[in-house]
PDB file of C-alpha atoms in Angstrom:
ATOM      1  CA  UNK F  14     -69.425  87.492  41.690  1.00 87.00           C
ATOM      2  CA  UNK F  15     -65.657  87.512  41.407  1.00 88.00           C
ATOM      3  CA  UNK F  16     -63.701  84.313  42.075  1.00 92.00           C
ATOM      4  CA  UNK F  17     -61.624  84.032  45.225  1.00 95.00           C
ATOM      5  CA  UNK F  18     -57.880  84.561  45.045  1.00 96.00           C
ATOM      6  CA  UNK F  19     -57.448  80.873  45.845  1.00 96.00           C
ATOM      7  CA  UNK F  20     -59.517  79.913  42.787  1.00 97.00           C
ATOM      8  CA  UNK F  21     -57.565  82.333  40.604  1.00 97.00           C
ATOM      9  CA  UNK F  22     -54.247  80.904  41.816  1.00 97.00           C
ATOM     10  CA  UNK F  23     -55.436  77.350  41.072  1.00 97.00           C
ATOM     11  CA  UNK F  24     -56.450  78.490  37.574  1.00 97.00           C
ATOM     12  CA  UNK F  25     -53.062  80.100  36.918  1.00 98.00           C
ATOM     13  CA  UNK F  26     -51.243  76.965  38.061  1.00 98.00           C
ATOM     14  CA  UNK F  27     -53.436  74.792  35.828  1.00 98.00           C
ATOM     15  CA  UNK F  28     -52.827  77.054  32.820  1.00 97.00           C
ATOM     16  CA  UNK F  29     -49.064  77.006  33.359  1.00 97.00           C
ATOM     17  CA  UNK F  30     -49.017  73.221  33.693  1.00 96.00           C
ATOM     18  CA  UNK F  31     -51.130  72.841  30.541  1.00 95.00           C
ATOM     19  CA  UNK F  32     -49.195  75.247  28.344  1.00 95.00           C
ATOM     20  CA  UNK F  33     -45.543  74.908  29.390  1.00 95.00           C
ATOM     21  CA  UNK F  34     -43.406  72.042  28.003  1.00 94.00           C
ATOM     22  CA  UNK F  35     -42.395  70.465  31.321  1.00 93.00           C
ATOM     23  CA  UNK F  36     -42.196  67.006  29.735  1.00 91.00           C
ATOM     24  CA  UNK F  37     -39.486  67.909  27.224  1.00 88.00           C
ATOM     25  CA  UNK F  38     -36.120  66.336  27.821  1.00 86.00           C
ATOM     26  CA  UNK F  39     -32.938  68.339  28.312  1.00 84.00           C
ATOM     27  CA  UNK F  40     -31.655  67.613  24.804  1.00 83.00           C
ATOM     28  CA  UNK F  41     -34.762  69.109  23.250  1.00 80.00           C
ATOM     29  CA  UNK F  42     -34.780  72.100  25.574  1.00 80.00           C
ATOM     30  CA  UNK F  43     -31.116  72.807  24.954  1.00 80.00           C
ATOM     31  CA  UNK F  44     -30.983  71.842  21.268  1.00 71.00           C
ATOM     32  CA  UNK F  45     -30.725  75.384  19.971  1.00 67.00           C
ATOM     33  CA  UNK F  46     -28.754  78.362  21.102  1.00 70.00           C
ATOM     34  CA  UNK F  47     -30.367  80.011  24.117  1.00 74.00           C
ATOM     35  CA  UNK F  48     -30.311  83.560  22.832  1.00 75.00           C
ATOM     36  CA  UNK F  49     -33.290  84.684  24.863  1.00 79.00           C
ATOM     37  CA  UNK F  50     -32.738  82.792  28.108  1.00 84.00           C
ATOM     38  CA  UNK F  51     -32.182  79.225  29.215  1.00 89.00           C
ATOM     39  CA  UNK F  52     -35.471  77.326  28.839  1.00 91.00           C
ATOM     40  CA  UNK F  53     -34.327  74.568  31.192  1.00 91.00           C
ATOM     41  CA  UNK F  54     -33.574  76.960  34.044  1.00 93.00           C
ATOM     42  CA  UNK F  55     -36.720  78.979  33.433  1.00 94.00           C
ATOM     43  CA  UNK F  56     -38.896  75.854  33.485  1.00 96.00           C
ATOM     44  CA  UNK F  57     -37.186  74.718  36.680  1.00 96.00           C
ATOM     45  CA  UNK F  58     -37.854  78.117  38.237  1.00 97.00           C
ATOM     46  CA  UNK F  59     -41.555  78.217  37.341  1.00 98.00           C
ATOM     47  CA  UNK F  60     -41.960  74.576  38.369  1.00 97.00           C
ATOM     48  CA  UNK F  61     -40.569  75.405  41.813  1.00 98.00           C
ATOM     49  CA  UNK F  62     -42.870  78.416  42.084  1.00 98.00           C
ATOM     50  CA  UNK F  63     -46.030  76.493  41.217  1.00 97.00           C
ATOM     51  CA  UNK F  64     -45.026  73.531  43.390  1.00 97.00           C
ATOM     52  CA  UNK F  65     -44.560  75.867  46.350  1.00 98.00           C
ATOM     53  CA  UNK F  66     -47.943  77.474  45.705  1.00 97.00           C
ATOM     54  CA  UNK F  67     -49.638  74.110  45.375  1.00 98.00           C
ATOM     55  CA  UNK F  68     -48.268  73.228  48.803  1.00 98.00           C
ATOM     56  CA  UNK F  69     -49.376  76.538  50.271  1.00 97.00           C
ATOM     57  CA  UNK F  70     -52.863  76.184  48.810  1.00 97.00           C
ATOM     58  CA  UNK F  71     -53.070  72.620  50.070  1.00 97.00           C
ATOM     59  CA  UNK F  72     -52.200  73.877  53.564  1.00 97.00           C
ATOM     60  CA  UNK F  73     -54.985  76.470  53.421  1.00 96.00           C
ATOM     61  CA  UNK F  74     -52.907  79.559  52.737  1.00 97.00           C
ATOM     62  CA  UNK F  75     -54.772  82.271  50.840  1.00 97.00           C
ATOM     63  CA  UNK F  76     -52.802  84.155  48.189  1.00 97.00           C
ATOM     64  CA  UNK F  77     -53.167  87.906  47.935  1.00 96.00           C
ATOM     65  CA  UNK F  78     -53.330  89.969  44.760  1.00 96.00           C
ATOM     66  CA  UNK F  79     -49.592  90.611  44.844  1.00 98.00           C
ATOM     67  CA  UNK F  80     -48.906  86.851  44.901  1.00 97.00           C
ATOM     68  CA  UNK F  81     -51.191  86.355  41.920  1.00 97.00           C
ATOM     69  CA  UNK F  82     -49.602  89.233  40.030  1.00 98.00           C
ATOM     70  CA  UNK F  83     -46.082  87.954  40.747  1.00 98.00           C
ATOM     71  CA  UNK F  84     -46.808  84.430  39.470  1.00 98.00           C
ATOM     72  CA  UNK F  85     -48.725  85.767  36.462  1.00 98.00           C
ATOM     73  CA  UNK F  86     -45.933  88.173  35.507  1.00 98.00           C
ATOM     74  CA  UNK F  87     -43.252  85.483  35.829  1.00 97.00           C
ATOM     75  CA  UNK F  88     -45.329  83.022  33.803  1.00 97.00           C
ATOM     76  CA  UNK F  89     -45.900  85.519  30.995  1.00 96.00           C
ATOM     77  CA  UNK F  90     -42.219  86.423  30.796  1.00 96.00           C
ATOM     78  CA  UNK F  91     -41.155  82.785  30.738  1.00 96.00           C
ATOM     79  CA  UNK F  92     -43.788  81.960  28.118  1.00 95.00           C
ATOM     80  CA  UNK F  93     -42.411  84.739  25.871  1.00 94.00           C
ATOM     81  CA  UNK F  94     -38.897  83.297  26.170  1.00 92.00           C
ATOM     82  CA  UNK F  95     -40.204  79.808  25.366  1.00 91.00           C
ATOM     83  CA  UNK F  96     -41.981  81.248  22.312  1.00 91.00           C
ATOM     84  CA  UNK F  97     -38.797  82.942  21.110  1.00 88.00           C
ATOM     85  CA  UNK F  98     -36.957  79.634  21.518  1.00 86.00           C
ATOM     86  CA  UNK F  99     -39.739  77.874  19.518  1.00 85.00           C
ATOM     87  CA  UNK F 100     -40.753  75.609  22.402  1.00 87.00           C
ATOM     88  CA  UNK F 101     -44.385  76.770  22.660  1.00 88.00           C
ATOM     89  CA  UNK F 102     -46.804  78.388  20.269  1.00 82.00           C
ATOM     90  CA  UNK F 103     -48.818  81.510  20.873  1.00 75.00           C
TER      91      UNK F 103
END
């Protein structure tokens, strides 16, 4: 049996929170040249996205496949930028 879209969205949010360096300070995030994108702004963006979805899920909203795909795609792109800036490992 396949998991519900709500369960999948919770799993994506948990994975993002576990793997992204939200706890790093601004000096560490901005220590090197941001050749591939600004890690601080990207982390702020994904944090806003997952916070909004946490609120929606808490209020009983059910995400659709497009919502899941959108958050997954954004998370993957941001993770690649963080890798290129040596802030996360593969």
